[in-house]
mmCIF file of C-alpha atoms in Angstrom:
data_model
loop_
_atom_site.group_PDB
_atom_site.id
_atom_site.type_symbol
_atom_site.label_atom_id
_atom_site.label_comp_id
_atom_site.label_asym_id
_atom_site.label_seq_id
_atom_site.Cartn_x
_atom_site.Cartn_y
_atom_site.Cartn_z
ATOM 1 C CA UNK G 1 0.254 0.405 -0.187
ATOM 2 C CA UNK G 2 1.526 3.629 -1.416
ATOM 3 C CA UNK G 3 2.344 6.010 1.578
ATOM 4 C CA UNK G 4 0.209 8.169 -0.781
ATOM 5 C CA UNK G 5 -2.810 6.727 0.203
ATOM 6 C CA UNK G 6 -2.597 7.882 3.874
ATOM 7 C CA UNK G 7 -4.171 11.605 4.326
ATOM 8 C CA UNK G 8 -2.577 13.252 7.569
ATOM 9 C CA UNK G 9 -5.500 15.079 9.057
ATOM 10 C CA UNK G 10 -5.722 17.750 12.280
ATOM 11 C CA UNK G 11 -7.836 14.923 14.895
ATOM 12 C CA UNK G 12 -11.970 15.417 16.324
ATOM 13 C CA UNK G 13 -12.904 14.707 19.126
ATOM 14 C CA UNK G 14 -15.155 11.787 18.073
ATOM 15 C CA UNK G 15 -11.782 10.426 16.907
ATOM 16 C CA UNK G 16 -10.697 9.854 20.173
ATOM 17 C CA UNK G 17 -12.704 6.434 21.003
ATOM 18 C CA UNK G 18 -10.357 5.050 18.770
ATOM 19 C CA UNK G 19 -7.149 6.413 19.973
ATOM 20 C CA UNK G 20 -7.089 5.160 23.154
ATOM 21 C CA UNK G 21 -8.832 1.695 22.191
ATOM 22 C CA UNK G 22 -4.950 1.386 20.034
ATOM 23 C CA UNK G 23 -3.836 2.460 23.047
ATOM 24 C CA UNK G 24 -5.176 -0.511 24.857
ATOM 25 C CA UNK G 25 -4.091 -2.806 22.727
ATOM 26 C CA UNK G 26 -0.563 -1.850 23.646
ATOM 27 C CA UNK G 27 -1.379 -2.186 27.026
ATOM 28 C CA UNK G 28 -0.688 1.438 28.511
ATOM 29 C CA UNK G 29 -3.131 1.637 31.086
ATOM 30 C CA UNK G 30 -4.592 4.991 30.393
ATOM 31 C CA UNK G 31 -8.090 5.843 30.926
ATOM 32 C CA UNK G 32 -10.128 7.432 27.718
ATOM 33 C CA UNK G 33 -10.343 10.393 30.484
ATOM 34 C CA UNK G 34 -6.762 11.785 29.763
ATOM 35 C CA UNK G 35 -7.202 11.505 25.965
ATOM 36 C CA UNK G 36 -10.082 13.944 26.363
ATOM 37 C CA UNK G 37 -7.639 15.950 28.602
ATOM 38 C CA UNK G 38 -5.117 16.682 26.386
ATOM 39 C CA UNK G 39 -7.920 17.215 23.512
ATOM 40 C CA UNK G 40 -9.041 20.115 25.589
ATOM 41 C CA UNK G 41 -6.105 21.319 26.167
ATOM 42 C CA UNK G 42 -4.351 21.188 22.524
ATOM 43 C CA UNK G 43 -7.022 20.618 19.982
ATOM 44 C CA UNK G 44 -4.940 21.608 17.858
ATOM 45 C CA UNK G 45 -2.060 19.582 18.341
ATOM 46 C CA UNK G 46 -3.396 16.534 17.293
ATOM 47 C CA UNK G 47 -2.793 14.538 14.318
ATOM 48 C CA UNK G 48 -3.858 11.239 12.754
ATOM 49 C CA UNK G 49 -3.016 9.121 9.639
ATOM 50 C CA UNK G 50 -6.463 7.946 7.785
ATOM 51 C CA UNK G 51 -6.580 5.856 5.004
ATOM 52 C CA UNK G 52 -8.256 8.113 2.089
ATOM 53 C CA UNK G 53 -9.420 5.307 0.011
ATOM 54 C CA UNK G 54 -10.656 2.849 3.702
ATOM 55 C CA UNK G 55 -10.915 5.962 5.983
ATOM 56 C CA UNK G 56 -9.360 3.807 8.140
ATOM 57 C CA UNK G 57 -7.110 5.776 10.970
ATOM 58 C CA UNK G 58 -3.347 3.641 11.494
ATOM 59 C CA UNK G 59 -1.516 6.380 13.498
ATOM 60 C CA UNK G 60 -2.156 9.251 15.999
ATOM 61 C CA UNK G 61 0.050 11.591 17.126
ATOM 62 C CA UNK G 62 -0.221 14.755 19.971
ATOM 63 C CA UNK G 63 1.563 17.431 21.940
ATOM 64 C CA UNK G 64 -0.087 19.235 24.779
ATOM 65 C CA UNK G 65 1.080 22.865 25.544
ATOM 66 C CA UNK G 66 2.252 22.193 30.028
ATOM 67 C CA UNK G 67 2.838 26.105 29.967
ATOM 68 C CA UNK G 68 6.179 28.040 30.275
ATOM 69 C CA UNK G 69 6.105 27.882 26.412
ATOM 70 C CA UNK G 70 6.963 24.174 26.577
ATOM 71 C CA UNK G 71 4.516 20.963 25.391
ATOM 72 C CA UNK G 72 5.013 17.220 25.636
ATOM 73 C CA UNK G 73 5.109 14.929 22.819
ATOM 74 C CA UNK G 74 2.514 12.038 23.922
ATOM 75 C CA UNK G 75 0.479 8.694 22.677
ATOM 76 C CA UNK G 76 3.157 8.314 19.354
ATOM 77 C CA UNK G 77 1.172 4.841 18.455
ATOM 78 C CA UNK G 78 0.984 3.328 14.730
ATOM 79 C CA UNK G 79 -1.084 0.444 13.878
ATOM 80 C CA UNK G 80 1.610 -2.109 14.403
ATOM 81 C CA UNK G 81 1.393 -3.700 10.551
ATOM 82 C CA UNK G 82 1.877 -0.426 9.148
ATOM 83 C CA UNK G 83 4.904 0.350 11.362
ATOM 84 C CA UNK G 84 8.217 1.296 10.076
ATOM 85 C CA UNK G 85 6.654 2.853 6.992
ATOM 86 C CA UNK G 86 7.404 6.794 7.371
ATOM 87 C CA UNK G 87 3.117 7.243 8.313
ATOM 88 C CA UNK G 88 4.376 8.332 11.683
ATOM 89 C CA UNK G 89 6.922 10.357 10.517
ATOM 90 C CA UNK G 90 4.879 12.428 9.006
ATOM 91 C CA UNK G 91 2.150 12.834 11.597
ATOM 92 C CA UNK G 92 5.092 13.825 13.915
ATOM 93 C CA UNK G 93 6.145 16.641 11.832
ATOM 94 C CA UNK G 94 2.244 18.315 11.764
ATOM 95 C CA UNK G 95 2.516 18.438 15.218
ATOM 96 C CA UNK G 96 5.938 19.572 15.701
ATOM 97 C CA UNK G 97 5.127 22.578 13.115
ATOM 98 C CA UNK G 98 1.703 23.807 15.862
ATOM 99 C CA UNK G 99 4.581 23.975 18.466
ATOM 100 C CA UNK G 100 7.055 26.205 16.738
ATOM 101 C CA UNK G 101 9.481 28.188 18.792
ATOM 102 C CA UNK G 102 8.537 26.311 22.122
ATOM 103 C CA UNK G 103 10.555 23.700 24.069
ATOM 104 C CA UNK G 104 9.339 20.278 22.719
ATOM 105 C CA UNK G 105 9.818 17.921 25.171
ATOM 106 C CA UNK G 106 9.114 13.445 25.056
ATOM 107 C CA UNK G 107 8.891 10.725 27.230
ATOM 108 C CA UNK G 108 10.671 8.256 24.916
ATOM 109 C CA UNK G 109 10.075 4.323 25.648
ATOM 110 C CA UNK G 110 12.909 2.441 24.757
ATOM 111 C CA UNK G 111 14.290 2.058 21.685
ATOM 112 C CA UNK G 112 12.807 5.188 20.050
ATOM 113 C CA UNK G 113 15.718 7.785 21.249
ATOM 114 C CA UNK G 114 17.117 8.171 18.113
ATOM 115 C CA UNK G 115 14.293 8.967 16.093
ATOM 116 C CA UNK G 116 13.275 11.172 18.614
ATOM 117 C CA UNK G 117 16.499 13.028 18.420
ATOM 118 C CA UNK G 118 16.773 13.249 15.093
ATOM 119 C CA UNK G 119 13.158 15.454 15.695
ATOM 120 C CA UNK G 120 15.157 17.860 17.651
ATOM 121 C CA UNK G 121 15.397 16.819 21.127
ATOM 122 C CA UNK G 122 18.443 16.394 21.811
ATOM 123 C CA UNK G 123 18.778 17.152 25.426
ATOM 124 C CA UNK G 124 18.479 14.452 28.146
ATOM 125 C CA UNK G 125 16.895 15.605 30.897
ATOM 126 C CA UNK G 126 16.749 12.403 32.718
ATOM 127 C CA UNK G 127 15.083 8.650 33.228
ATOM 128 C CA UNK G 128 12.010 7.001 34.379
ATOM 129 C CA UNK G 129 10.628 3.106 35.452
ATOM 130 C CA UNK G 130 7.427 3.623 34.551
ATOM 131 C CA UNK G 131 6.661 0.111 37.010
ATOM 132 C CA UNK G 132 3.670 -1.911 37.952
ATOM 133 C CA UNK G 133 3.539 -2.778 41.837
ATOM 134 C CA UNK G 134 1.264 -5.750 43.169
ATOM 135 C CA UNK G 135 1.026 -5.113 46.788
ATOM 136 C CA UNK G 136 2.078 -7.811 49.278
ATOM 137 C CA UNK G 137 0.201 -7.611 51.420
ATOM 138 C CA UNK G 138 -4.038 -6.838 52.111
ATOM 139 C CA UNK G 139 -6.782 -6.590 54.682
ATOM 140 C CA UNK G 140 -7.196 -10.222 55.300
ATOM 141 C CA UNK G 141 -4.039 -11.096 56.147
ATOM 142 C CA UNK G 142 -1.927 -7.649 57.039
ATOM 143 C CA UNK G 143 -2.039 -7.241 60.711
ATOM 144 C CA UNK G 144 0.893 -3.950 60.663
ATOM 145 C CA UNK G 145 0.138 -1.157 62.960
ATOM 146 C CA UNK G 146 0.607 1.799 60.766
ATOM 147 C CA UNK G 147 -0.360 5.561 61.466
ATOM 148 C CA UNK G 148 -3.436 6.922 59.492
ATOM 149 C CA UNK G 149 -2.396 10.023 57.598
ATOM 150 C CA UNK G 150 -4.626 13.105 57.061
ATOM 151 C CA UNK G 151 -6.689 12.827 53.666
ATOM 152 C CA UNK G 152 -6.666 15.664 51.031
ATOM 153 C CA UNK G 153 -9.837 17.301 50.702
ATOM 154 C CA UNK G 154 -8.555 20.627 48.849
ATOM 155 C CA UNK G 155 -6.327 20.636 46.437
ATOM 156 C CA UNK G 156 -5.353 24.525 47.265
ATOM 157 C CA UNK G 157 -3.673 22.958 50.471
ATOM 158 C CA UNK G 158 -0.693 21.623 48.368
ATOM 159 C CA UNK G 159 0.073 23.949 45.766
ATOM 160 C CA UNK G 160 2.857 25.510 47.900
ATOM 161 C CA UNK G 161 4.197 22.543 49.214
ATOM 162 C CA UNK G 162 4.209 21.096 45.467
ATOM 163 C CA UNK G 163 6.443 24.523 43.832
ATOM 164 C CA UNK G 164 8.601 22.830 46.104
ATOM 165 C CA UNK G 165 8.860 19.765 44.146
ATOM 166 C CA UNK G 166 7.881 21.557 40.289
ATOM 167 C CA UNK G 167 8.847 24.859 39.700
ATOM 168 C CA UNK G 168 6.620 25.690 36.566
ATOM 169 C CA UNK G 169 2.708 26.667 37.484
ATOM 170 C CA UNK G 170 0.460 23.862 37.215
ATOM 171 C CA UNK G 171 -2.312 25.036 39.284
ATOM 172 C CA UNK G 172 -4.716 23.631 36.216
ATOM 173 C CA UNK G 173 -3.309 20.416 35.695
ATOM 174 C CA UNK G 174 -3.346 18.979 39.565
ATOM 175 C CA UNK G 175 -7.067 20.773 40.224
ATOM 176 C CA UNK G 176 -8.316 18.411 37.580
ATOM 177 C CA UNK G 177 -6.151 15.254 39.292
ATOM 178 C CA UNK G 178 -7.740 15.742 42.021
ATOM 179 C CA UNK G 179 -11.150 16.033 41.015
ATOM 180 C CA UNK G 180 -10.855 13.005 38.575
ATOM 181 C CA UNK G 181 -9.020 11.251 41.893
ATOM 182 C CA UNK G 182 -10.120 8.553 44.323
ATOM 183 C CA UNK G 183 -8.831 9.712 47.216
ATOM 184 C CA UNK G 184 -5.822 11.824 48.272
ATOM 185 C CA UNK G 185 -3.405 11.590 51.281
ATOM 186 C CA UNK G 186 -0.899 14.673 52.635
ATOM 187 C CA UNK G 187 1.420 13.780 54.866
ATOM 188 C CA UNK G 188 3.126 16.582 58.150
ATOM 189 C CA UNK G 189 6.211 16.387 60.020
ATOM 190 C CA UNK G 190 5.655 17.314 63.288
ATOM 191 C CA UNK G 191 5.458 21.378 63.200
ATOM 192 C CA UNK G 192 2.490 20.722 60.934
ATOM 193 C CA UNK G 193 4.273 21.793 57.905
ATOM 194 C CA UNK G 194 3.631 19.030 54.285
ATOM 195 C CA UNK G 195 6.455 16.523 53.265
ATOM 196 C CA UNK G 196 4.527 14.496 51.006
ATOM 197 C CA UNK G 197 0.835 14.341 49.881
ATOM 198 C CA UNK G 198 -0.572 11.522 46.248
ATOM 199 C CA UNK G 199 -3.392 11.350 44.731
ATOM 200 C CA UNK G 200 -4.701 7.967 43.564
ATOM 201 C CA UNK G 201 -6.169 7.882 40.192
ATOM 202 C CA UNK G 202 -8.571 4.782 38.725
ATOM 203 C CA UNK G 203 -6.536 3.781 35.593
ATOM 204 C CA UNK G 204 -8.154 0.172 33.401
ATOM 205 C CA UNK G 205 -5.627 -2.280 35.513
ATOM 206 C CA UNK G 206 -5.770 -1.007 38.881
ATOM 207 C CA UNK G 207 -4.544 2.474 40.383
ATOM 208 C CA UNK G 208 -2.092 4.976 39.392
ATOM 209 C CA UNK G 209 -0.133 7.203 42.561
ATOM 210 C CA UNK G 210 -0.463 10.916 39.892
ATOM 211 C CA UNK G 211 1.682 11.700 41.018
ATOM 212 C CA UNK G 212 3.020 10.415 44.292
ATOM 213 C CA UNK G 213 6.191 13.328 46.502
ATOM 214 C CA UNK G 214 7.742 12.425 49.535
ATOM 215 C CA UNK G 215 10.749 14.542 50.901
ATOM 216 C CA UNK G 216 11.214 11.944 53.853
ATOM 217 C CA UNK G 217 11.315 7.784 54.435
ATOM 218 C CA UNK G 218 8.413 8.419 57.047
ATOM 219 C CA UNK G 219 6.170 10.539 54.792
ATOM 220 C CA UNK G 220 6.574 8.193 52.262
ATOM 221 C CA UNK G 221 6.345 4.880 54.458
ATOM 222 C CA UNK G 222 3.013 6.560 56.004
ATOM 223 C CA UNK G 223 1.485 7.523 52.241
ATOM 224 C CA UNK G 224 2.001 3.901 51.035
ATOM 225 C CA UNK G 225 0.624 2.148 53.580
ATOM 226 C CA UNK G 226 -2.397 4.393 53.696
ATOM 227 C CA UNK G 227 -2.400 3.606 50.497
ATOM 228 C CA UNK G 228 -2.427 -0.142 50.762
ATOM 229 C CA UNK G 229 -4.925 -0.208 53.438
ATOM 230 C CA UNK G 230 -7.612 1.761 51.444
ATOM 231 C CA UNK G 231 -6.581 0.302 48.353
ATOM 232 C CA UNK G 232 -5.572 -3.655 48.922
ATOM 233 C CA UNK G 233 -5.946 -5.765 45.804
ATOM 234 C CA UNK G 234 -5.669 -2.956 43.434
ATOM 235 C CA UNK G 235 -2.382 -2.897 41.306
ATOM 236 C CA UNK G 236 -0.340 0.040 41.514
ATOM 237 C CA UNK G 237 1.319 2.381 38.815
ATOM 238 C CA UNK G 238 4.268 4.551 39.548
ATOM 239 C CA UNK G 239 6.487 6.556 37.319
ATOM 240 C CA UNK G 240 9.769 6.592 39.345
ATOM 241 C CA UNK G 241 12.730 8.473 38.399
ATOM 242 C CA UNK G 242 15.852 5.625 38.606
ATOM 243 C CA UNK G 243 17.723 7.915 40.348
ATOM 244 C CA UNK G 244 16.301 7.001 43.595
ATOM 245 C CA UNK G 245 17.334 3.772 44.322
ATOM 246 C CA UNK G 246 16.515 4.490 47.909
ATOM 247 C CA UNK G 247 12.611 4.811 47.421
ATOM 248 C CA UNK G 248 13.000 1.528 44.490
ATOM 249 C CA UNK G 249 14.124 -0.431 47.379
ATOM 250 C CA UNK G 250 11.205 1.063 49.834
ATOM 251 C CA UNK G 251 8.605 -0.344 47.411
ATOM 252 C CA UNK G 252 10.161 -3.117 46.839
ATOM 253 C CA UNK G 253 9.105 -4.552 50.524
ATOM 254 C CA UNK G 254 5.938 -3.550 50.161
ATOM 255 C CA UNK G 255 5.111 -4.337 45.863
ATOM 256 C CA UNK G 256 6.326 -7.493 43.916
ATOM 257 C CA UNK G 257 7.560 -5.376 41.305
ATOM 258 C CA UNK G 258 7.419 -5.419 37.293
ATOM 259 C CA UNK G 259 7.894 -2.977 34.234
ATOM 260 C CA UNK G 260 4.918 -1.601 32.803
ATOM 261 C CA UNK G 261 4.431 -3.131 29.137
ATOM 262 C CA UNK G 262 3.653 0.377 27.652
ATOM 263 C CA UNK G 263 7.405 0.806 28.156
ATOM 264 C CA UNK G 264 8.840 -3.100 27.023
ATOM 265 C CA UNK G 265 8.714 -5.136 23.754
ATOM 266 C CA UNK G 266 6.206 -8.112 24.836
ATOM 267 C CA UNK G 267 9.105 -10.427 23.499
ATOM 268 C CA UNK G 268 11.479 -9.014 26.600
ATOM 269 C CA UNK G 269 13.011 -11.312 29.111
ATOM 270 C CA UNK G 270 11.612 -10.212 32.224
ATOM 271 C CA UNK G 271 14.707 -10.062 34.247
ATOM 272 C CA UNK G 272 15.705 -7.155 31.512
ATOM 273 C CA UNK G 273 12.589 -5.143 33.585
ATOM 274 C CA UNK G 274 14.119 -2.067 35.474
ATOM 275 C CA UNK G 275 17.183 -2.048 33.364
ATOM 276 C CA UNK G 276 14.363 -0.405 30.455
ATOM 277 C CA UNK G 277 14.421 2.821 31.540
ATOM 278 C CA UNK G 278 12.092 5.742 29.972
ATOM 279 C CA UNK G 279 14.103 8.012 28.854
ATOM 280 C CA UNK G 280 12.831 12.074 28.840
ATOM 281 C CA UNK G 281 14.253 14.231 25.944
ATOM 282 C CA UNK G 282 14.109 18.136 25.792
ATOM 283 C CA UNK G 283 14.505 20.380 22.608
ATOM 284 C CA UNK G 284 16.350 23.200 24.518
ATOM 285 C CA UNK G 285 17.120 23.830 27.893
ATOM 286 C CA UNK G 286 17.381 21.552 31.373
ATOM 287 C CA UNK G 287 14.049 21.152 33.528
ATOM 288 C CA UNK G 288 14.854 21.893 37.154
ATOM 289 C CA UNK G 289 12.919 19.551 39.636
ATOM 290 C CA UNK G 290 13.500 18.270 42.971
ATOM 291 C CA UNK G 291 13.539 14.507 41.543
ATOM 292 C CA UNK G 292 14.754 12.920 45.031
ATOM 293 C CA UNK G 293 11.688 13.881 46.744
ATOM 294 C CA UNK G 294 9.740 12.032 43.419
ATOM 295 C CA UNK G 295 8.216 8.815 44.085
ATOM 296 C CA UNK G 296 5.818 9.093 41.325
ATOM 297 C CA UNK G 297 5.415 12.330 38.773
ATOM 298 C CA UNK G 298 2.100 13.790 38.039
ATOM 299 C CA UNK G 299 1.717 12.297 34.830
ATOM 300 C CA UNK G 300 3.807 12.113 31.430
ATOM 301 C CA UNK G 301 0.778 13.030 29.277
ATOM 302 C CA UNK G 302 0.858 16.435 31.425
ATOM 303 C CA UNK G 303 3.823 17.239 33.542
ATOM 304 C CA UNK G 304 7.509 16.210 33.593
ATOM 305 C CA UNK G 305 7.995 15.765 37.318
#
């Protein structure tokens, strides 16, 4: 089939269900609400490749404006039988045309780094592991005592703390994540100062912690234990900076951990799992944030940390 058969066009709202179905087929563990929100933020930033004869959509890609003249390239996906034919390159170039003079950022899966570098995203930012964590304990078989922490009832309460972690202004997207979360937790020190918080969101395969920040081991453990008490049987998705080896060791006390299917080929050996990292690349300057406090980033569709 000739490449010229495929028309590159702007995405329409009615295409979102198909877009999400593509990601579900790849087991990306992302709810359709995320696609709807991305499209709401940047409706002109999403494109697809459509067969002009059959009207079948075979490729999607977009970018989300995250403020400060930055945009994140997201959900670059092609129908498997048509990969490697240059269709995707045409789509992503169309996306990038909409964000000229922006700093472009991407969370690259293993093996895609060179492609993104050729498209201008040459600056290494940092790396993450996208983890799926299965609890080792449950309400029924674990009598371990732990401290109940405060529930997060107003997202405004953590705005000041959040800016210590991430210097970018992102109140609006935090409000949306809070509104669409199942529950929120906040940890405080002896002086009543916030030193950690987490939002729990439903995903197709369980829950995600989006985000989860903790400045101390105590705040990390108390939030984890509260999440496990309230969601004892759910697989937990966590996106952890690879520098945080100490945090990973603590997570391994509570969970059986594997790499997310969105980051690795289905044929890759399991023992390679944690060596397969996602690489954040950018087109311009570095992106500063407090990596050591990040247990799980806000969400790679909307934020770098």
